Tab-separated table of C-alpha atoms in Angstrom:
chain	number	residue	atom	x	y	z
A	154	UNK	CA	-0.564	-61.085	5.005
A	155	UNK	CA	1.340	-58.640	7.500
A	156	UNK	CA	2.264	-58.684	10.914
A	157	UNK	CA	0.574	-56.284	13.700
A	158	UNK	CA	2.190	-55.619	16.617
A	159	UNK	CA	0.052	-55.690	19.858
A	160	UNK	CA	1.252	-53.145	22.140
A	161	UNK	CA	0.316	-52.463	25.668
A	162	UNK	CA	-0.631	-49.494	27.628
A	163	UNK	CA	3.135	-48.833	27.895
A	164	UNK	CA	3.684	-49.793	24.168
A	165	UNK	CA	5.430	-53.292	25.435
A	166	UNK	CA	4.452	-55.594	23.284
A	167	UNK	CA	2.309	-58.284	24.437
A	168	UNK	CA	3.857	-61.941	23.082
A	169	UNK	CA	1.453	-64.059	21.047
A	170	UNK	CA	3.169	-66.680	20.083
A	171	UNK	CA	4.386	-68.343	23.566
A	172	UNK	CA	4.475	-71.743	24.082
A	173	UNK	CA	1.332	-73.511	25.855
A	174	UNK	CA	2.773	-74.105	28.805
A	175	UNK	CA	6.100	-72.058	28.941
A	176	UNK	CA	6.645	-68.440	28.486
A	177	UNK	CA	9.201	-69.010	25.154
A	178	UNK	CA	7.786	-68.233	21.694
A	179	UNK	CA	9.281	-69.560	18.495
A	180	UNK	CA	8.622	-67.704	15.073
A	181	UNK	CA	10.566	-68.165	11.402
A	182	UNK	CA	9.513	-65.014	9.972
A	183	UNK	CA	10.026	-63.080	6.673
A	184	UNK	CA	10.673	-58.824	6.829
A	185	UNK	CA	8.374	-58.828	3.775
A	186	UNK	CA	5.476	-59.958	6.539
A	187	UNK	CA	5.675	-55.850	8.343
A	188	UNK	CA	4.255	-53.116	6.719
A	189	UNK	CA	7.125	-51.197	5.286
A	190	UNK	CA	9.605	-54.322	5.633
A	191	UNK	CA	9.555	-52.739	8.990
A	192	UNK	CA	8.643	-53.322	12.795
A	193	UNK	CA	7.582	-50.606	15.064
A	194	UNK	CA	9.446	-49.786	17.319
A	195	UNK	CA	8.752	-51.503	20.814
A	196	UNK	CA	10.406	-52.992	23.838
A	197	UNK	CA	9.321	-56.178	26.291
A	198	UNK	CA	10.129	-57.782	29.209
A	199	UNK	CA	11.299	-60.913	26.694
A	200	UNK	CA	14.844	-61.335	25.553
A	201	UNK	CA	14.908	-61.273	21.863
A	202	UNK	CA	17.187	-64.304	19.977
A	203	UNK	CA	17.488	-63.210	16.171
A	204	UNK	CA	19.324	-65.261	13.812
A	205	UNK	CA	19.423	-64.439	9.573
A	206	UNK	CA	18.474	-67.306	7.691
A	207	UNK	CA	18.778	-65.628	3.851
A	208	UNK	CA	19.142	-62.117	3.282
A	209	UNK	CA	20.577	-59.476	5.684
A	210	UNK	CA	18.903	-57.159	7.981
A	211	UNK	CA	19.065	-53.709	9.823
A	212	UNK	CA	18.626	-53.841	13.740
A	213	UNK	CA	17.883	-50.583	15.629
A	214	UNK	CA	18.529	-50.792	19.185
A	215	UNK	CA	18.424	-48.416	21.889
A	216	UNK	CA	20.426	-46.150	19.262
A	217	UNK	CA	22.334	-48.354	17.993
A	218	UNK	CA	22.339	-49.803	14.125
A	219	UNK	CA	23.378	-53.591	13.787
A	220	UNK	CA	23.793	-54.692	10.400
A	221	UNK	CA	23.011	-58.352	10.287
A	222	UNK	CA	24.067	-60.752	7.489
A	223	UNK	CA	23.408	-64.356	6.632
A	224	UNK	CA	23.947	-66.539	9.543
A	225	UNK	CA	24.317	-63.771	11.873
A	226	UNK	CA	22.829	-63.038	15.349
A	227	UNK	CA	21.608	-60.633	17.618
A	228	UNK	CA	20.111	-61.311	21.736
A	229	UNK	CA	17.992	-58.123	22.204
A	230	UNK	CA	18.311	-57.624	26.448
A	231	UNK	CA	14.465	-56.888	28.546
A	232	UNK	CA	12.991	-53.450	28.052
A	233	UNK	CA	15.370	-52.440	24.972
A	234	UNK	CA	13.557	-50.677	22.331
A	235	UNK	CA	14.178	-52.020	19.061
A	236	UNK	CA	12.777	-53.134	15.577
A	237	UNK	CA	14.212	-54.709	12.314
A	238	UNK	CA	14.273	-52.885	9.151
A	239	UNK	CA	15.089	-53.802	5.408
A	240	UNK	CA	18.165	-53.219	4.104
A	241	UNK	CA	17.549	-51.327	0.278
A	242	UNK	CA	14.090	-52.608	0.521
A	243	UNK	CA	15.458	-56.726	0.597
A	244	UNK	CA	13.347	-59.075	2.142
A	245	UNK	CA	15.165	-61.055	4.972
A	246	UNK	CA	14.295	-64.729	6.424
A	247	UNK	CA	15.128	-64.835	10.067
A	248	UNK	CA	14.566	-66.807	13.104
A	249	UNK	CA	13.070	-65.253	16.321
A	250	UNK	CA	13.062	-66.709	19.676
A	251	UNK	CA	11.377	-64.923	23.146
A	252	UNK	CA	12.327	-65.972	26.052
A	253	UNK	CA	10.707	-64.450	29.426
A	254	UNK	CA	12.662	-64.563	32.572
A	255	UNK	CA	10.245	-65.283	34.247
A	256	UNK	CA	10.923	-69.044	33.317
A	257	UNK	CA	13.666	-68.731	35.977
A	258	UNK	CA	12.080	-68.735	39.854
A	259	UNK	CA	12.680	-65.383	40.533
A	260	UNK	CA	13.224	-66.116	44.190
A	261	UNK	CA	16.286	-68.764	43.201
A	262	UNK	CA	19.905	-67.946	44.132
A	263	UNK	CA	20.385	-68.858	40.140
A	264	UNK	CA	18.298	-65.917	39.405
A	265	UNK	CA	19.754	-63.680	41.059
A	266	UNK	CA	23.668	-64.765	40.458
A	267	UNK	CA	23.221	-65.402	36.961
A	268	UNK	CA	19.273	-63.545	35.122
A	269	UNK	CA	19.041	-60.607	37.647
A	270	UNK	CA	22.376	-58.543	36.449
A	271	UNK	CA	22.016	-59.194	32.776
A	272	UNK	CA	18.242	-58.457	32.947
A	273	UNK	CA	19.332	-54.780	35.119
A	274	UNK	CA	21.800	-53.832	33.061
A	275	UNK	CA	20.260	-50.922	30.972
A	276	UNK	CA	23.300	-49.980	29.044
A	277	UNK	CA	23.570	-54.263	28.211
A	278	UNK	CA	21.070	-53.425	25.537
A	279	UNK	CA	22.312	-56.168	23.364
A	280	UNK	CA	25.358	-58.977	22.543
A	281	UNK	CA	25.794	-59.487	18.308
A	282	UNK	CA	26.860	-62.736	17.451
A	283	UNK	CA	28.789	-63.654	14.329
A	284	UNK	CA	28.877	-66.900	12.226
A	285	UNK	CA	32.577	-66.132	12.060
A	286	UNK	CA	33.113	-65.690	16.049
A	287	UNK	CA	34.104	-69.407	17.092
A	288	UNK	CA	32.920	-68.018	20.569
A	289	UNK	CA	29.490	-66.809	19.022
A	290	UNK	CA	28.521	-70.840	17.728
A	291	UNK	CA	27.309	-72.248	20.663
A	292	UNK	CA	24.842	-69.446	20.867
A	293	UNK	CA	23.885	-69.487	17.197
A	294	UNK	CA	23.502	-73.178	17.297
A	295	UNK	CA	21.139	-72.935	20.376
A	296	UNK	CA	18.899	-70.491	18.642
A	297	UNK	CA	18.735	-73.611	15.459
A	298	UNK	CA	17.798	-75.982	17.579
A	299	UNK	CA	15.308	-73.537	18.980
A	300	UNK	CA	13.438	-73.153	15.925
A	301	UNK	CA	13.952	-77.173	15.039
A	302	UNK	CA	11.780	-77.905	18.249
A	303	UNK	CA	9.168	-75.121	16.848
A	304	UNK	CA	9.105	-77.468	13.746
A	305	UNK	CA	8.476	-80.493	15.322
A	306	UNK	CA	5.663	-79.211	17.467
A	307	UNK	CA	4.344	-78.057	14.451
A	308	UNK	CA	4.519	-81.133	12.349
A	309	UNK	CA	3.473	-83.817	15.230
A	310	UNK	CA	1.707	-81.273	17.690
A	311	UNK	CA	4.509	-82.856	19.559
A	312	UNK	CA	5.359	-81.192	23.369
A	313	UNK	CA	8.399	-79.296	23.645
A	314	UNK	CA	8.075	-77.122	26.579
A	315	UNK	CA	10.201	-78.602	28.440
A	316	UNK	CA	12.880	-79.220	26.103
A	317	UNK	CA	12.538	-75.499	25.084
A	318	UNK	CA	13.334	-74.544	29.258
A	319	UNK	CA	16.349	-76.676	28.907
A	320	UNK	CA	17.527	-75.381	26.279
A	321	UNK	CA	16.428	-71.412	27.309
A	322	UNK	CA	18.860	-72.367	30.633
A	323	UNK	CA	21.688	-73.723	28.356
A	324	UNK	CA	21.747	-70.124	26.186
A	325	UNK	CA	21.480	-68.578	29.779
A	326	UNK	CA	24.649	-70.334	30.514
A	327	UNK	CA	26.415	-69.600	27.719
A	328	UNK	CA	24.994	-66.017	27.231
A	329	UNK	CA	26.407	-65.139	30.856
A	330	UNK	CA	29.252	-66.417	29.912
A	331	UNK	CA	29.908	-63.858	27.040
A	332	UNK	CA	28.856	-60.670	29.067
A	333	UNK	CA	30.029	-61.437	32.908
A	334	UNK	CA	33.426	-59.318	32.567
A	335	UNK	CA	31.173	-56.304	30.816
A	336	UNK	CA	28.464	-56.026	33.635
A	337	UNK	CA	30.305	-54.906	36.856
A	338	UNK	CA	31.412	-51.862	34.487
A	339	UNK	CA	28.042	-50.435	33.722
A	340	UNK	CA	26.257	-48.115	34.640
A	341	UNK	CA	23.140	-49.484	36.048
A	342	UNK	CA	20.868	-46.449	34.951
A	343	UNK	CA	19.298	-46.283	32.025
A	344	UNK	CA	20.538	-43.390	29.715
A	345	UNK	CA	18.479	-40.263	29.798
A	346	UNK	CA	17.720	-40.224	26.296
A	347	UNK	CA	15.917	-43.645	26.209
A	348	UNK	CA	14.082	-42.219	29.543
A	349	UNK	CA	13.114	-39.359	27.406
A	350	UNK	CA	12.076	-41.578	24.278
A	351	UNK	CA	9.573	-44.199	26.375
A	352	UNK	CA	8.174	-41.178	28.094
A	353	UNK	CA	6.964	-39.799	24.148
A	354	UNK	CA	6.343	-42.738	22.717
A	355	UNK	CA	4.075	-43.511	26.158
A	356	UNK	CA	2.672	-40.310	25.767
A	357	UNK	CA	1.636	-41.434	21.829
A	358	UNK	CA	0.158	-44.513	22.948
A	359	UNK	CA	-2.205	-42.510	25.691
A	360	UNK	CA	-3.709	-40.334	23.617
A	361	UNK	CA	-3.562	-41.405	20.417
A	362	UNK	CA	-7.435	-41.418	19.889
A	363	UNK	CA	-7.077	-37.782	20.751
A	364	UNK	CA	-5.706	-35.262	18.417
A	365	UNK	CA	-1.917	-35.022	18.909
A	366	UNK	CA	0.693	-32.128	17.564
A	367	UNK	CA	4.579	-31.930	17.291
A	368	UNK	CA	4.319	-29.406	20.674
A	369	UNK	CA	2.145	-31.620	22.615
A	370	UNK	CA	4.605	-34.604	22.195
A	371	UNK	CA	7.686	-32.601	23.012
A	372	UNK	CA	5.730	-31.215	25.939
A	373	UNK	CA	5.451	-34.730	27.859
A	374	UNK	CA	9.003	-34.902	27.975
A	375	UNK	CA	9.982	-31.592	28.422
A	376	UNK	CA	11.850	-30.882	26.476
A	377	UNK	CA	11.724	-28.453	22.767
A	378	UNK	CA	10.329	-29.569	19.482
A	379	UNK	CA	13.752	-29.653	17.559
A	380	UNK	CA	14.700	-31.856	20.528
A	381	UNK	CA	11.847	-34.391	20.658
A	382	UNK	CA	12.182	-34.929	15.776
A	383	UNK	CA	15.757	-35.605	16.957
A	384	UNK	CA	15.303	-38.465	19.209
A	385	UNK	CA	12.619	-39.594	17.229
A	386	UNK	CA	15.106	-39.539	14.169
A	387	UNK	CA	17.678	-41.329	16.237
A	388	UNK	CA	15.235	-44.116	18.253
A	389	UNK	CA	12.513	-44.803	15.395
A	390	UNK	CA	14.028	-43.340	12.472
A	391	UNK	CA	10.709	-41.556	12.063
A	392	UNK	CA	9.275	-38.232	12.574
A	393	UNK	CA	6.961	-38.180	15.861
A	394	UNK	CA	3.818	-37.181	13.722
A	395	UNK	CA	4.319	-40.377	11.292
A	396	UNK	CA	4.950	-42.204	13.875
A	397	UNK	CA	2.190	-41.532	15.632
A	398	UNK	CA	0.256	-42.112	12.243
A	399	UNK	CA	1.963	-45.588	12.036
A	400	UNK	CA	1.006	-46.323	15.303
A	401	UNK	CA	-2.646	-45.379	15.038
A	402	UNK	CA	-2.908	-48.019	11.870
A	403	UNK	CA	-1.559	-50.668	14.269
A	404	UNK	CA	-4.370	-50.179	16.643
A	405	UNK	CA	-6.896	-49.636	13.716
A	406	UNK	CA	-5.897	-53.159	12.527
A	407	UNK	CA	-6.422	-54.347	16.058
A	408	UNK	CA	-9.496	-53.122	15.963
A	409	UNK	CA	-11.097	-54.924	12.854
A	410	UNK	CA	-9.637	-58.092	14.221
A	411	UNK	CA	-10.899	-57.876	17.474
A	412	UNK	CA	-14.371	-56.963	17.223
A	413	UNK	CA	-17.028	-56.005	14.511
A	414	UNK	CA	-16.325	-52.527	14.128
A	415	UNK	CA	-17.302	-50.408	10.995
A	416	UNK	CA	-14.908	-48.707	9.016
A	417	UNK	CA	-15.961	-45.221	10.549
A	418	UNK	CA	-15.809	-45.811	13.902
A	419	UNK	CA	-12.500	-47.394	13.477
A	420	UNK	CA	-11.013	-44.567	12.082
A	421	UNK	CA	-12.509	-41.962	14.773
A	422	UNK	CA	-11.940	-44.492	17.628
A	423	UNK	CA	-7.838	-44.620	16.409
A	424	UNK	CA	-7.736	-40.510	16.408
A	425	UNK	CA	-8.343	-40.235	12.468
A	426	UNK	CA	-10.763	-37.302	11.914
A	427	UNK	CA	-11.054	-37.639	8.004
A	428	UNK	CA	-12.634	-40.954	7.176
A	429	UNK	CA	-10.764	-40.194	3.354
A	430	UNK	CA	-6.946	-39.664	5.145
A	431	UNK	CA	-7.663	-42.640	7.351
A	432	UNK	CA	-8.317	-44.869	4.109
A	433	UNK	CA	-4.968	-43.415	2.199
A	434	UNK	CA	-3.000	-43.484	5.006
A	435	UNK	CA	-3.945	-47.147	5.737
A	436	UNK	CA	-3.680	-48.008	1.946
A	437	UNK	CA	-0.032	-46.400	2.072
A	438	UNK	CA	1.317	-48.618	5.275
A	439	UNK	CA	-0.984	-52.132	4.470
A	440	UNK	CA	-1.321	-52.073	0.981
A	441	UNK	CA	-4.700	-52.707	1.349
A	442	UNK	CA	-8.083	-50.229	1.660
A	443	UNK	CA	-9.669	-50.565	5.553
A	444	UNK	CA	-12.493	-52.206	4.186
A	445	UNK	CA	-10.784	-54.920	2.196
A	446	UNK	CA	-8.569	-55.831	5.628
A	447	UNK	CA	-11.897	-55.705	7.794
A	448	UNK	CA	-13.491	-58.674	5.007
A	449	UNK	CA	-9.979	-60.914	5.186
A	450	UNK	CA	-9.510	-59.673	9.292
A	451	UNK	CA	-9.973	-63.351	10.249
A	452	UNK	CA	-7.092	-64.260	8.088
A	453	UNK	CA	-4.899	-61.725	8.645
A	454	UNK	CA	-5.280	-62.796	12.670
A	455	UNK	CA	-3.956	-65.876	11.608
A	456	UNK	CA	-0.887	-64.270	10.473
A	457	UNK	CA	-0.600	-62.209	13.549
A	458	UNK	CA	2.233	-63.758	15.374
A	459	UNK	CA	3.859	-60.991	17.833
C-alpha cells in the first residue's frame, strides 16, 4: 500500500494523522510506502521531526540536500518545501513527528519570545541533528520518546495528548536553544527563488484539471521556460511537466478514495485527456492499473497517513 499526499489549495499539505485532541501527529513510516520511494514535494504550517531508524535517506529542502544516515535527524521549520527521497533506490525506516504551533497560545509572551522567531525565519529552513553531536541527543531522544507514546496509544488506546504537549514544549526548549545565536542574523525574507517556486507549483495545483504546458507554467511566475525546468530541477528534482503529471495521480488517487467515481471521469476530472495515458501513467507511479486501486481504495485509505 502507498502513501498519498493530501494537498490543499496552496499545495500545503493537510495533516491526517494528528492526535485526537492535540495538533501533533506521530507516524513510523517506511520510503518503500511513496510511489517512487519518494514524497512530493510540499510544505505546511507543521514542523517536521525526522529521525532514521534503518537505512539512510535523502532530504530536499528549500534547495538544500541532507543526506541522512542511521540514527540521524532532521527538524523541517513551517512553510519549508521539502520531501524525502531514496538513496540508490534503498528503502529507509524513519520516524516522523508534526508538531503545529498552534499548540502554543499564540497570544502568550512564550510565543512570541521563544515559537514566533523560529517559525519567521524563512532562511531557518531546517537544523540536522547527528547521533554523533553530543549537543544533537537531547533532541534525538525527544523525537524516541515521541514515537514510544504513539506506540502505547496504539497498543492500549491509551491518552497521550497531553504527554505529547509536554514533551512538544520540552523539544521547543531545547530546539531554541540550538538556533537562538543564528536567528538575529537572518534575513527575515524569504529568498526569491522559493517565492518563485510556490508561485508554479500554486499555479500547478489551480489548474491542473485544465490542460497545462511548459510556457504556461513559466508564465505565472514570470519568468522564461529555461528558467522555470531550472528551479524545478533544483526544488523538486523534476521537470515541471512530470511534475505536474505526478501531481495529477495524487489527486486521481484522492479521488477514488473519496467518492465513487468511475475510472473515466477520474481521469478527465484530474486533467488527463487520454483515458489509455492516464492508465500507464498511473501504472508507472502506483504500480497498480486505476481500476485495480479504485476496487482496494478502502484499503489503501487505511494506509493514507499524511
Amino acid at each position: 500500500m502507498k502513501i498519498s499526499l493530501q494537498l490543499m489549495d496552496n499545495h500545503a499539505e493537510i495533516i491526517q494523522s494528528y492526535l485526537p485532541y492535540i495538533n501533533i501527529g506521530i507516524q513510523h513510516n517506511h520510503l518503500s510506502y511513496f510511489e517512487e520511494k519518494k514524497a512530493l514535494c510540499h510544505w505546511h504550517n507543521d514542523i517536521e521531526l525526522i529521525k532514521i531508524i534503518s537505512g539512510e535517506m535523502n532530504f530536499y529542502v528549500n534547495g538544500h540536500v541532507i543526506q541522512l544516515k542511521e540514527r540521524d535527524g532532521l527538524i523541517i521549520n513551517a512553510k519549508a518545501m521539502h520531501y524525502g527521497y531514496a538513496i540508490d533506490d534503498q528503502d529507509c525506516q524513519f520516524i516522523c513527528v508534526l508538531i503545529n504551533p498552534n499548540i502554543f497560545n499564540e497570544e502568550t509572551l512564550l510565543y512570541q519570545k521563544f515559537i514566533a522567531p523560529i517559525i519567521n525565519t524563512p532562511y531557518l529552513n531546517f537544523s540536522y541533528l547527528s547521533f554523533n553531536k553530543k549537543s544533537h541527543l537531547n533532541l534525538l531522544n525527544i523525537i524516541d520518546n515521541f514515537n514510544i507514546f504513539k506506540n502505547e496509544y496504539l497498543s492500549d488506546k491509551r491518552l497521550i495528548d497531553f504527554q505529547c504537549v509536554a514533551l512538544a514544549s520540552i523539544f521547543w526548549e531545547n530546539w531554541f536553544d540550538l538556533v537562538k545565536s543564528q536567528i538575529n542574523d537572518l534575513n527575515n525574507d524569504e529568498p526569491k527563488e522559493v517565492k518563485i517556486q510556490k508561485k508554479m507549483i500554486n499555479f500547478i495545483q489551480q489548474n491542473y484539471m485544465n490542460p497545462i504546458t511548459l510556457e504556461n507554467i513559466a508564465r505565472s511566475a514570470n519568468i522564461g521556460r529555461n528558467k522555470c525546468c531550472i528551479l524545478f530541477d533544483k526544488y523538486t528534482q523534476q521537470s515541471p511537466i512530470k511534475f505536474v503529471t505526478h501531481y495529477r495521480i495524487e489527486k486521481a488517487k484522492e479521488l477514488f478514495c473519496q467518492a465513487n467515481f468511475s475510472v473515466t471521469e477520474v481521469a478527465y476530472c484530474c486533467g488527463f485527456n487520454n483515458l489509455s495515458y492516464f492508465s500507464k501513467q498511473f501504472y508507472k507511479l502506483t504500480g497498480c492499473l486505476p481500476s485495480q486501486y479504485k476496487k482496494t481504495k478502502i484499503s489503501f485509505a487505511k494506509k493514507i497517513l499524511l
